[in-house]
Short mmCIF file of C-alpha atoms in Angstrom, two decimals:
data_model
loop_
_atom_site.label_atom_id
_atom_site.label_comp_id
_atom_site.label_asym_id
_atom_site.label_seq_id
_atom_site.Cartn_x
_atom_site.Cartn_y
_atom_site.Cartn_z
CA MET A 1 15.86 -18.21 20.48
CA ARG A 2 12.46 -16.81 19.54
CA PRO A 3 10.07 -16.78 22.53
CA HIS A 4 7.11 -19.13 22.14
CA ILE A 5 3.59 -17.75 22.49
CA PRO A 6 1.20 -20.45 23.67
CA GLY A 7 -1.86 -20.92 21.56
CA ARG A 8 -0.87 -18.79 18.62
CA ASP A 9 2.91 -18.72 18.06
CA ALA A 10 3.00 -21.78 15.81
CA GLU A 11 5.84 -22.07 13.33
CA PHE A 12 4.91 -21.08 9.79
CA THR A 13 4.41 -24.22 7.70
CA PRO A 14 3.29 -24.45 4.10
CA VAL A 15 -0.28 -25.61 3.58
CA GLY A 16 0.99 -28.69 1.79
CA ALA A 17 2.64 -29.87 5.00
CA ALA A 18 -0.41 -29.34 7.19
CA ASP A 19 -3.08 -31.81 8.08
CA GLY A 20 -5.31 -32.35 5.03
CA GLU A 21 -8.57 -31.78 6.85
CA ARG A 22 -7.31 -28.55 8.45
CA ALA A 23 -6.00 -27.25 5.13
CA ALA A 24 -9.27 -28.03 3.36
CA SER A 25 -11.18 -26.24 6.10
CA ALA A 26 -8.95 -23.16 5.78
CA ARG A 27 -9.40 -23.12 2.01
CA GLY A 28 -13.15 -23.30 2.41
CA LYS A 29 -13.15 -20.18 4.57
CA LEU A 30 -11.22 -17.93 2.18
CA LEU A 31 -14.08 -16.20 0.36
CA THR A 32 -16.13 -15.25 3.39
CA TRP A 33 -18.09 -12.01 3.55
CA PRO A 34 -15.64 -10.38 6.04
CA VAL A 35 -12.76 -11.12 3.64
CA LEU A 36 -14.62 -9.74 0.63
CA ALA A 37 -15.73 -6.72 2.66
CA TRP A 38 -12.10 -6.09 3.60
CA GLY A 39 -11.02 -6.45 -0.04
CA LEU A 40 -13.65 -3.92 -1.13
CA TRP A 41 -11.69 -1.22 0.72
CA ASP A 42 -8.73 -2.03 -1.55
CA TRP A 43 -11.07 -1.99 -4.55
CA GLY A 44 -12.42 1.43 -3.57
CA SER A 45 -9.05 2.89 -2.56
CA ALA A 46 -8.04 2.84 -6.21
CA ALA A 47 -10.18 5.95 -6.53
CA PHE A 48 -7.45 7.80 -4.66
CA ASN A 49 -4.41 5.84 -5.85
CA ALA A 50 -5.14 5.44 -9.55
CA VAL A 51 -7.50 8.32 -10.34
CA ILE A 52 -6.38 11.12 -8.05
CA THR A 53 -2.70 10.48 -7.32
CA THR A 54 -1.54 8.89 -10.58
CA PHE A 55 -3.62 9.40 -13.70
CA VAL A 56 -6.12 12.26 -13.39
CA PHE A 57 -5.90 14.90 -10.65
CA SER A 58 -2.09 15.11 -10.40
CA VAL A 59 -1.90 15.36 -14.21
CA TYR A 60 -4.57 18.09 -14.09
CA LEU A 61 -2.55 20.09 -11.54
CA THR A 62 0.59 20.03 -13.68
CA SER A 63 -1.20 21.18 -16.84
CA SER A 64 -0.71 24.59 -18.43
CA ALA A 65 -4.05 25.74 -17.00
CA PHE A 66 -2.23 26.40 -13.71
CA GLY A 67 0.80 28.13 -15.26
CA ASP A 68 4.14 26.84 -16.48
CA PRO A 69 3.95 22.99 -16.38
CA ALA A 70 7.58 22.65 -15.22
CA ALA A 71 6.96 25.05 -12.33
CA ASN A 72 3.76 23.19 -11.49
CA GLU A 73 5.63 19.89 -11.36
CA SER A 74 8.22 21.41 -9.01
CA ALA A 75 5.52 22.80 -6.74
CA LEU A 76 3.72 19.45 -6.71
CA SER A 77 6.96 17.69 -5.79
CA VAL A 78 7.47 20.07 -2.85
CA GLY A 79 3.95 19.41 -1.61
CA LEU A 80 4.34 15.65 -1.85
CA VAL A 81 7.73 15.72 -0.11
CA ILE A 82 6.14 17.57 2.82
CA ALA A 83 3.29 15.06 2.87
CA GLY A 84 5.80 12.19 2.83
CA ALA A 85 7.65 13.65 5.81
CA CYS A 86 4.38 13.93 7.74
CA ILE A 87 3.57 10.30 6.94
CA ALA A 88 6.99 9.12 8.07
CA LEU A 89 6.61 10.93 11.41
CA LEU A 90 2.97 10.08 12.11
CA ALA A 91 2.33 6.60 10.71
CA PRO A 92 3.93 4.38 13.40
CA VAL A 93 2.66 6.53 16.27
CA ALA A 94 -0.87 6.73 14.85
CA GLY A 95 -0.93 2.97 14.36
CA GLN A 96 0.45 2.36 17.84
CA ARG A 97 -2.14 4.62 19.50
CA ALA A 98 -4.95 2.87 17.63
CA ASP A 99 -3.59 -0.48 18.84
CA ARG A 100 -3.29 0.58 22.47
CA SER A 101 -6.80 1.98 22.55
CA GLY A 102 -8.33 -0.94 20.64
CA SER A 103 -9.74 1.51 18.08
CA THR A 104 -8.23 0.30 14.82
CA VAL A 105 -11.56 0.15 13.01
CA PHE A 106 -12.66 3.54 14.33
CA TRP A 107 -9.53 5.24 13.02
CA LEU A 108 -9.74 3.37 9.73
CA GLY A 109 -13.21 4.86 9.32
CA ALA A 110 -12.16 8.33 10.47
CA TYR A 111 -9.10 8.55 8.21
CA THR A 112 -11.02 7.14 5.25
CA ALA A 113 -13.78 9.71 5.79
CA ILE A 114 -11.19 12.49 5.70
CA VAL A 115 -9.76 11.14 2.43
CA VAL A 116 -13.27 11.00 0.95
CA ALA A 117 -13.99 14.58 2.07
CA VAL A 118 -10.67 15.84 0.68
CA SER A 119 -11.30 14.04 -2.61
CA ALA A 120 -14.71 15.68 -2.92
CA ALA A 121 -13.21 19.09 -2.11
CA MET A 122 -10.99 18.77 -5.19
CA TYR A 123 -14.11 19.67 -7.17
CA PHE A 124 -13.51 23.28 -6.12
CA VAL A 125 -10.01 23.43 -7.67
CA LEU A 126 -10.67 25.55 -10.75
CA PRO A 127 -8.24 25.52 -13.72
CA GLU A 128 -6.60 28.81 -12.76
CA PRO A 129 -3.09 29.54 -11.41
CA GLY A 130 -4.51 30.88 -8.17
CA TYR A 131 -5.93 27.44 -7.31
CA LEU A 132 -2.70 25.50 -7.78
CA TRP A 133 -1.67 25.43 -4.13
CA LEU A 134 -5.19 24.61 -3.01
CA GLY A 135 -5.01 21.53 -5.22
CA ILE A 136 -1.52 20.61 -4.01
CA THR A 137 -2.56 21.04 -0.38
CA LEU A 138 -5.63 18.84 -0.84
CA LEU A 139 -3.54 16.19 -2.59
CA GLY A 140 -0.90 16.29 0.17
CA VAL A 141 -3.47 16.08 2.98
CA GLY A 142 -5.21 13.26 1.15
CA ASN A 143 -1.93 11.35 0.85
CA VAL A 144 -1.22 11.71 4.58
CA PHE A 145 -4.61 10.44 5.71
CA PHE A 146 -4.72 7.74 3.04
CA GLU A 147 -1.46 6.30 4.37
CA LEU A 148 -2.72 6.49 7.95
CA ALA A 149 -5.90 4.70 6.91
CA SER A 150 -3.80 2.07 5.11
CA VAL A 151 -1.84 1.37 8.31
CA ASN A 152 -5.04 0.47 10.15
CA TYR A 153 -6.46 -1.36 7.13
CA ASN A 154 -3.36 -3.56 6.78
CA GLY A 155 -3.51 -4.21 10.51
CA LEU A 156 -6.85 -5.97 10.05
CA LEU A 157 -5.35 -8.63 7.76
CA SER A 158 -4.25 -11.00 10.52
CA ARG A 159 -7.81 -11.05 11.95
CA LEU A 160 -9.33 -12.32 8.71
CA ALA A 161 -7.31 -15.46 8.01
CA THR A 162 -5.35 -18.21 9.65
CA GLN A 163 -1.58 -18.17 9.16
CA ASP A 164 -1.84 -20.56 6.22
CA ARG A 165 -4.30 -18.31 4.34
CA VAL A 166 -2.89 -14.84 5.00
CA GLY A 167 -1.17 -14.76 1.61
CA ALA A 168 -4.34 -15.60 -0.31
CA VAL A 169 -6.36 -12.95 1.52
CA SER A 170 -3.67 -10.31 1.02
CA GLY A 171 -3.38 -11.19 -2.67
CA LEU A 172 -7.14 -11.03 -3.10
CA GLY A 173 -7.30 -7.53 -1.62
CA TRP A 174 -4.31 -6.22 -3.55
CA GLY A 175 -5.60 -7.71 -6.79
CA MET A 176 -9.03 -6.18 -6.22
CA GLY A 177 -7.29 -2.82 -5.87
CA TYR A 178 -5.69 -3.12 -9.30
CA LEU A 179 -8.92 -4.24 -10.95
CA GLY A 180 -11.01 -1.63 -9.15
CA GLY A 181 -8.74 1.12 -10.41
CA ILE A 182 -9.18 0.00 -14.01
CA VAL A 183 -12.96 -0.23 -13.68
CA LEU A 184 -13.23 3.27 -12.22
CA LEU A 185 -10.80 4.77 -14.75
CA LEU A 186 -12.81 3.30 -17.62
CA ILE A 187 -16.07 4.60 -16.13
CA LEU A 188 -14.65 8.10 -15.79
CA TYR A 189 -12.99 8.02 -19.21
CA VAL A 190 -16.11 6.83 -21.03
CA GLY A 191 -18.59 8.82 -18.98
CA PHE A 192 -16.92 12.19 -18.44
CA ILE A 193 -13.37 12.72 -19.70
CA ASN A 194 -13.39 11.44 -23.29
CA PRO A 195 -16.75 12.54 -24.81
CA GLU A 196 -17.42 16.15 -25.77
CA VAL A 197 -20.63 15.93 -23.77
CA GLY A 198 -20.51 13.32 -21.07
CA TRP A 199 -23.07 11.87 -18.73
CA PHE A 200 -25.48 14.38 -17.15
CA GLY A 201 -24.38 16.95 -19.74
CA VAL A 202 -20.88 17.35 -18.28
CA THR A 203 -18.35 18.96 -20.65
CA ASP A 204 -14.73 20.06 -20.36
CA GLU A 205 -15.70 23.69 -19.89
CA ASN A 206 -13.87 24.98 -16.83
CA ARG A 207 -12.58 21.37 -16.58
CA MET A 208 -15.87 20.26 -15.16
CA ASP A 209 -15.16 16.75 -16.49
CA ILE A 210 -12.13 16.40 -14.22
CA ARG A 211 -13.79 18.07 -11.23
CA VAL A 212 -16.91 15.90 -11.44
CA SER A 213 -14.64 12.86 -11.67
CA MET A 214 -13.31 13.83 -8.24
CA LEU A 215 -16.84 13.73 -6.81
CA VAL A 216 -17.44 10.33 -8.37
CA SER A 217 -14.13 9.06 -7.00
CA ALA A 218 -14.99 10.30 -3.51
CA GLY A 219 -18.35 8.56 -3.60
CA TRP A 220 -16.80 5.37 -5.01
CA PHE A 221 -14.25 5.14 -2.17
CA GLY A 222 -16.77 6.06 0.51
CA LEU A 223 -19.28 3.41 -0.54
CA CYS A 224 -16.64 0.70 -0.92
CA ALA A 225 -15.23 1.43 2.55
CA ILE A 226 -18.53 0.87 4.36
CA PRO A 227 -18.56 -2.99 4.31
CA VAL A 228 -15.27 -3.46 6.18
CA LEU A 229 -16.28 -0.88 8.80
CA VAL A 230 -19.58 -2.66 9.36
CA THR A 231 -18.14 -6.17 9.51
CA GLN A 232 -15.16 -5.31 11.75
CA SER A 233 -16.54 -2.66 14.11
CA GLY A 234 -17.25 -3.56 17.70
CA LYS A 235 -15.03 -6.66 17.77
CA HIS A 236 -11.38 -5.93 18.37
CA ALA A 237 -11.94 -3.38 21.13
CA TRP A 238 -13.81 -5.93 23.21
CA ARG A 239 -11.17 -8.59 22.67
CA ARG A 240 -8.49 -6.19 23.85
CA TRP A 241 -10.53 -5.11 26.88
CA ALA A 242 -11.01 -8.78 27.82
CA ALA A 243 -7.27 -9.41 27.50
CA ILE A 244 -6.38 -6.44 29.70
CA GLU A 245 -8.89 -7.53 32.31
CA ALA A 246 -7.57 -11.10 32.26
CA ALA A 247 -4.07 -9.73 32.77
CA GLY A 248 -5.12 -7.78 35.83
CA GLY A 249 -5.27 -4.49 33.99
CA ASP A 250 -1.64 -4.73 32.81
CA GLU A 251 -1.28 -4.08 29.06
CA ARG A 252 2.29 -5.39 29.10
CA ALA A 253 0.99 -8.92 29.65
CA LEU A 254 -0.73 -8.85 26.26
CA ALA A 255 2.45 -10.01 24.48
CA GLY A 256 1.75 -13.62 25.47
CA LEU A 257 -1.97 -13.57 26.14
CA GLU A 258 -4.58 -15.18 23.92
CA SER A 259 -7.60 -12.90 23.96
CA GLU A 260 -11.15 -14.11 23.41
CA PRO A 261 -14.26 -12.28 22.21
CA VAL A 262 -16.35 -10.62 24.87
CA ASP A 263 -20.03 -9.81 24.78
CA PRO A 264 -20.22 -6.10 23.93
CA VAL A 265 -23.03 -5.70 26.44
CA GLU A 266 -20.66 -6.62 29.25
CA ALA A 267 -17.81 -4.47 27.99
CA PRO A 268 -17.16 -0.89 29.07
CA THR A 269 -18.45 1.84 26.78
CA ARG A 270 -15.10 3.60 26.61
CA ILE A 271 -11.62 2.10 26.71
CA MET A 272 -9.63 4.90 25.04
CA ARG A 273 -6.41 5.68 26.91
CA HIS A 274 -5.29 9.29 26.71
CA GLU A 275 -1.55 9.82 26.67
CA PRO A 276 0.65 12.65 25.41
CA LEU A 277 2.06 12.35 21.91
CA ALA A 278 5.59 12.44 23.39
CA ALA A 279 4.80 9.29 25.35
CA SER A 280 3.81 7.54 22.13
CA TYR A 281 7.17 8.39 20.57
CA LYS A 282 8.95 7.03 23.66
CA HIS A 283 6.94 3.84 23.30
CA LEU A 284 7.88 3.66 19.63
CA TRP A 285 11.56 4.01 20.49
CA ARG A 286 11.26 1.15 23.00
CA THR A 287 9.66 -0.95 20.27
CA LEU A 288 12.55 -0.27 17.87
CA VAL A 289 15.12 -1.09 20.55
CA GLY A 290 13.22 -4.27 21.41
CA LEU A 291 13.14 -5.32 17.75
CA TYR A 292 16.86 -4.65 17.40
CA ARG A 293 17.68 -6.78 20.44
CA THR A 294 15.29 -9.70 19.96
CA HIS A 295 14.15 -9.70 16.31
CA PRO A 296 16.76 -7.97 14.13
CA GLU A 297 15.48 -9.97 11.15
CA VAL A 298 12.30 -7.87 11.25
CA LEU A 299 14.32 -4.68 10.90
CA TRP A 300 16.19 -6.26 7.99
CA PHE A 301 12.87 -7.09 6.37
CA LEU A 302 11.60 -3.53 6.86
CA LEU A 303 14.79 -2.23 5.20
CA ALA A 304 14.62 -4.71 2.31
CA ALA A 305 10.92 -4.08 1.76
CA ALA A 306 11.42 -0.31 1.78
CA VAL A 307 14.03 -0.61 -0.98
CA PHE A 308 12.28 -3.09 -3.26
CA ARG A 309 8.86 -1.43 -2.82
CA ASP A 310 10.38 1.81 -4.08
CA GLY A 311 11.69 -0.10 -7.08
CA LEU A 312 8.24 -1.63 -7.65
CA ALA A 313 6.70 1.83 -7.57
CA GLY A 314 9.27 2.93 -10.13
CA VAL A 315 8.20 0.16 -12.53
CA PHE A 316 4.71 1.65 -12.82
CA THR A 317 5.78 5.28 -12.45
CA TYR A 318 8.24 5.18 -15.34
CA GLY A 319 6.76 2.35 -17.40
CA GLY A 320 4.58 4.67 -19.48
CA ILE A 321 7.46 7.11 -20.00
CA ILE A 322 9.73 4.32 -21.26
CA ALA A 323 6.97 2.95 -23.50
CA GLN A 324 6.47 6.35 -25.11
CA ASN A 325 10.01 7.72 -25.31
CA THR A 326 11.96 4.52 -25.97
CA PHE A 327 9.55 2.17 -27.76
CA GLY A 328 7.52 4.75 -29.66
CA PHE A 329 4.08 4.23 -28.11
CA THR A 330 1.50 6.92 -28.83
CA SER A 331 -0.44 8.50 -25.95
CA GLY A 332 -3.43 6.29 -26.76
CA GLU A 333 -1.24 3.18 -26.85
CA VAL A 334 0.19 4.08 -23.45
CA ILE A 335 -3.34 4.20 -21.99
CA VAL A 336 -4.22 0.86 -23.56
CA PHE A 337 -1.00 -0.64 -22.20
CA ALA A 338 -1.72 0.82 -18.74
CA VAL A 339 -5.14 -0.85 -18.69
CA ALA A 340 -3.68 -4.19 -19.80
CA ALA A 341 -0.81 -3.93 -17.30
CA ASN A 342 -3.13 -3.29 -14.38
CA VAL A 343 -5.44 -6.16 -15.35
CA VAL A 344 -2.45 -8.51 -15.56
CA ALA A 345 -1.15 -7.20 -12.23
CA GLY A 346 -4.52 -7.71 -10.55
CA VAL A 347 -5.07 -11.26 -11.81
CA ALA A 348 -1.46 -12.28 -11.11
CA THR A 349 -1.62 -10.91 -7.58
CA ILE A 350 -4.77 -12.82 -6.72
CA ALA A 351 -3.29 -16.03 -8.17
CA ALA A 352 0.06 -15.51 -6.40
CA GLY A 353 -1.68 -15.33 -3.04
CA ARG A 354 -2.05 -19.11 -3.22
CA LEU A 355 1.71 -19.47 -3.85
CA ASP A 356 2.32 -17.25 -0.84
CA ASP A 357 0.49 -19.76 1.36
CA LEU A 358 2.08 -22.80 -0.29
CA LEU A 359 5.70 -21.61 -0.44
CA GLY A 360 5.89 -18.75 2.05
CA PRO A 361 5.96 -15.00 1.37
CA ARG A 362 9.77 -14.84 1.24
CA ARG A 363 9.97 -17.19 -1.74
CA VAL A 364 7.25 -15.28 -3.57
CA ILE A 365 9.09 -11.99 -3.03
CA LEU A 366 12.45 -13.44 -4.10
CA GLY A 367 10.93 -15.07 -7.18
CA ALA A 368 9.07 -11.92 -8.24
CA LEU A 369 12.13 -9.70 -7.74
CA THR A 370 14.35 -12.09 -9.70
CA VAL A 371 11.97 -12.07 -12.66
CA LEU A 372 11.69 -8.27 -12.44
CA VAL A 373 15.47 -7.82 -12.54
CA VAL A 374 15.89 -10.21 -15.50
CA ALA A 375 12.95 -8.72 -17.45
CA GLY A 376 14.18 -5.19 -16.74
CA LEU A 377 17.63 -6.02 -18.09
CA LEU A 378 16.03 -7.52 -21.20
CA VAL A 379 14.05 -4.31 -21.74
CA PHE A 380 17.35 -2.41 -21.62
CA VAL A 381 19.18 -4.80 -23.95
CA LEU A 382 16.29 -5.05 -26.44
CA HIS A 383 15.36 -1.36 -26.42
CA THR A 384 15.60 -1.22 -30.23
CA ALA A 385 13.47 -4.31 -30.87
CA GLY A 386 10.13 -2.49 -31.16
CA ALA A 387 6.80 -2.22 -29.38
CA ARG A 388 6.02 -5.94 -29.42
CA VAL A 389 9.00 -6.69 -27.19
CA PHE A 390 7.91 -4.06 -24.69
CA TRP A 391 4.37 -5.43 -24.68
CA ILE A 392 5.68 -8.86 -23.73
CA LEU A 393 8.30 -7.79 -21.19
CA GLY A 394 6.18 -4.96 -19.84
CA LEU A 395 3.32 -7.31 -19.02
CA VAL A 396 5.79 -9.73 -17.40
CA LEU A 397 7.03 -6.87 -15.22
CA SER A 398 3.45 -5.86 -14.37
CA GLY A 399 2.58 -9.42 -13.39
CA CYS A 400 5.37 -9.50 -10.79
CA VAL A 401 4.85 -6.14 -9.08
CA GLY A 402 1.57 -6.97 -7.31
CA PRO A 403 2.63 -10.39 -5.97
CA ALA A 404 5.77 -8.88 -4.40
CA GLN A 405 3.75 -6.07 -2.78
CA SER A 406 1.07 -8.43 -1.51
CA ALA A 407 3.58 -10.96 -0.15
CA ALA A 408 5.39 -8.18 1.71
CA ARG A 409 2.11 -7.26 3.40
CA SER A 410 1.34 -10.88 4.30
CA TYR A 411 4.88 -11.33 5.66
CA LEU A 412 4.32 -8.61 8.24
CA ALA A 413 0.78 -9.77 9.00
CA ARG A 414 2.17 -13.19 9.94
CA LEU A 415 4.72 -11.59 12.29
CA ALA A 416 2.85 -8.69 13.91
CA PRO A 417 1.92 -9.38 17.55
CA GLN A 418 -1.79 -9.46 18.25
CA GLY A 419 -2.85 -5.96 19.27
CA ARG A 420 0.32 -4.40 17.81
CA GLU A 421 -0.48 -4.64 14.08
CA GLY A 422 -0.98 -0.91 13.58
CA GLU A 423 2.37 -0.05 15.14
CA ILE A 424 4.26 -2.58 13.00
CA PHE A 425 2.52 -1.53 9.79
CA GLY A 426 3.16 2.08 10.77
CA LEU A 427 6.89 1.30 10.81
CA TYR A 428 6.38 -0.36 7.42
CA ALA A 429 4.91 2.87 6.04
CA THR A 430 7.64 4.99 7.61
CA THR A 431 10.54 2.95 6.25
CA GLY A 432 8.94 3.01 2.81
CA ARG A 433 8.70 6.79 2.87
CA ALA A 434 12.25 7.13 4.19
CA VAL A 435 13.78 5.67 1.00
CA SER A 436 11.15 6.81 -1.52
CA PHE A 437 13.79 9.00 -3.19
CA MET A 438 15.82 6.01 -4.41
CA ALA A 439 13.99 5.04 -7.60
CA PRO A 440 13.60 8.61 -8.93
CA MET A 441 17.23 9.37 -8.02
CA MET A 442 18.62 6.23 -9.66
CA TYR A 443 16.42 6.70 -12.72
CA GLY A 444 17.71 10.24 -13.23
CA ALA A 445 21.32 9.31 -12.44
CA SER A 446 21.27 6.44 -14.94
CA ILE A 447 19.94 8.72 -17.67
CA TRP A 448 22.72 11.21 -16.85
CA VAL A 449 25.32 8.45 -17.19
CA GLY A 450 23.83 7.29 -20.48
CA THR A 451 23.66 10.80 -21.88
CA HIS A 452 26.93 12.31 -20.64
CA VAL A 453 29.20 9.28 -20.27
CA VAL A 454 27.97 7.10 -23.12
CA GLY A 455 27.30 10.23 -25.18
CA ALA A 456 24.10 9.14 -26.89
CA ASP A 457 20.40 9.83 -26.79
CA ALA A 458 20.16 7.34 -23.97
CA GLY A 459 16.88 7.95 -22.15
CA TYR A 460 16.39 4.19 -21.96
CA TRP A 461 19.30 4.04 -19.52
CA GLY A 462 16.82 4.99 -16.80
CA ILE A 463 15.71 1.36 -16.91
CA LEU A 464 19.02 0.39 -15.31
CA GLY A 465 18.31 2.71 -12.38
CA ILE A 466 15.04 0.93 -11.58
CA VAL A 467 16.69 -2.48 -12.02
CA THR A 468 19.47 -1.45 -9.63
CA VAL A 469 16.99 -0.56 -6.88
CA LEU A 470 15.17 -3.87 -7.37
CA ALA A 471 18.46 -5.78 -7.29
CA VAL A 472 19.53 -4.12 -4.04
CA GLY A 473 16.17 -5.01 -2.50
CA LEU A 474 16.62 -8.60 -3.71
CA LEU A 475 20.07 -8.86 -2.12
CA LEU A 476 18.79 -7.46 1.18
CA MET A 477 15.85 -9.87 1.10
CA LEU A 478 18.20 -12.85 0.77
CA ARG A 479 19.28 -12.51 4.39
CA VAL A 480 15.67 -12.45 5.63
CA GLN A 481 14.04 -15.74 6.59
CA ASP A 482 10.43 -16.86 6.36
CA PRO A 483 8.29 -15.70 9.30
CA ALA A 484 7.98 -18.12 12.19
CA GLY A 485 5.04 -17.26 14.42
CA HIS A 486 4.43 -13.85 15.96
CA ILE A 487 7.21 -11.60 17.18
CA THR A 488 7.13 -10.50 20.79
CA VAL A 489 8.19 -7.02 21.78
CA GLY A 490 7.91 -5.89 25.37
CA GLU A 491 6.30 -2.60 26.31
#
């Protein structure tokens, strides 16, 4: 039986079943300044996700300006694989150490600052073969620290909302990320990349348009990250210090202790605990063993989420390729579709946050994955029906990706023990990286089957690979139940 935590380990109940006055009060507190400030980090982070990683800088690095495009793509893949391995090894330990020192906000700020600095440094990557590995290194380092920042950022979610509003807050942040990416992409496209002479006289000579876009992206992310750092700094550390003091200095008692805010004036000026990195890995191992013994459903969720999140990433990664190669979209039409898809994803994710709170995150995930599998199969079956069919089904697919991602985040936020959020979200990042090969592998394998077994020009068969990954994630998710209070894992 799940241990009960007095004062905060209440069973998860839909808002509709709660007391009307309490539910109305929770709804009234959704759009507070701390919540909006937290969501602005998601809005700003699109500068790295959408502009740098997906649409602009990575495309720039694989262009002929740096040598043979195929060789550039291979080199970029090597760099990102190395970065992924670093993330898998560091994320849970980094999150755990931030938890144990009560410095989640500090490390969120530090990691974000590194990402901003790395993004700005991309300005110095000139369009010459000799600069290729500088660009790949900067992109890899940026990916590592962006993921570490995300671990701490996600860990703040449970502080911003009651259990019955976590889904709405998560959906708001995730949706703001989609919309922020589109706004910034349009600004850069209109202001620098598309015109012959852009704002401030910037042209494409020496690819100054792309390089200046990196500076703008860095500034965009840096400015958008400030509000959450200001609103959240100086709070959690004092709560944790108070809890430790109330427990007689024993951190292990925190698993069942309700901590209260403490006046910062009365708190110590330094509560960081120095411990060797090896000790952090031992602590992580104890956490995994504890989860296996007492909460195996959490490990099942981490596995299911890792699989279906890779499938969700594949929907956006290969959506443009399928639109162009299978449904005959031009390059301009692909960009227009990408803008529309991200707008639909952003709006749908914000709206689905309410369903998350009403129905529970598990039902939202299962519903979204079911629609994705069905729509993906229809794309495969109707691959000869023309662009209009892909517009309809593609936007349906886009509208389900964000809700599933956001609900997965809110699921963990409901479960993570107070003071252990970074460690749990670190495991979330690690498991995601561990299976990130699945969607690309299944996409390529399905195309091989279509080409060599079916014996036709069957590039559209890659759709079945993505659908397969989503279906496996759906099946794994079926054995996971809705979260019920916080998990407890001994030290």
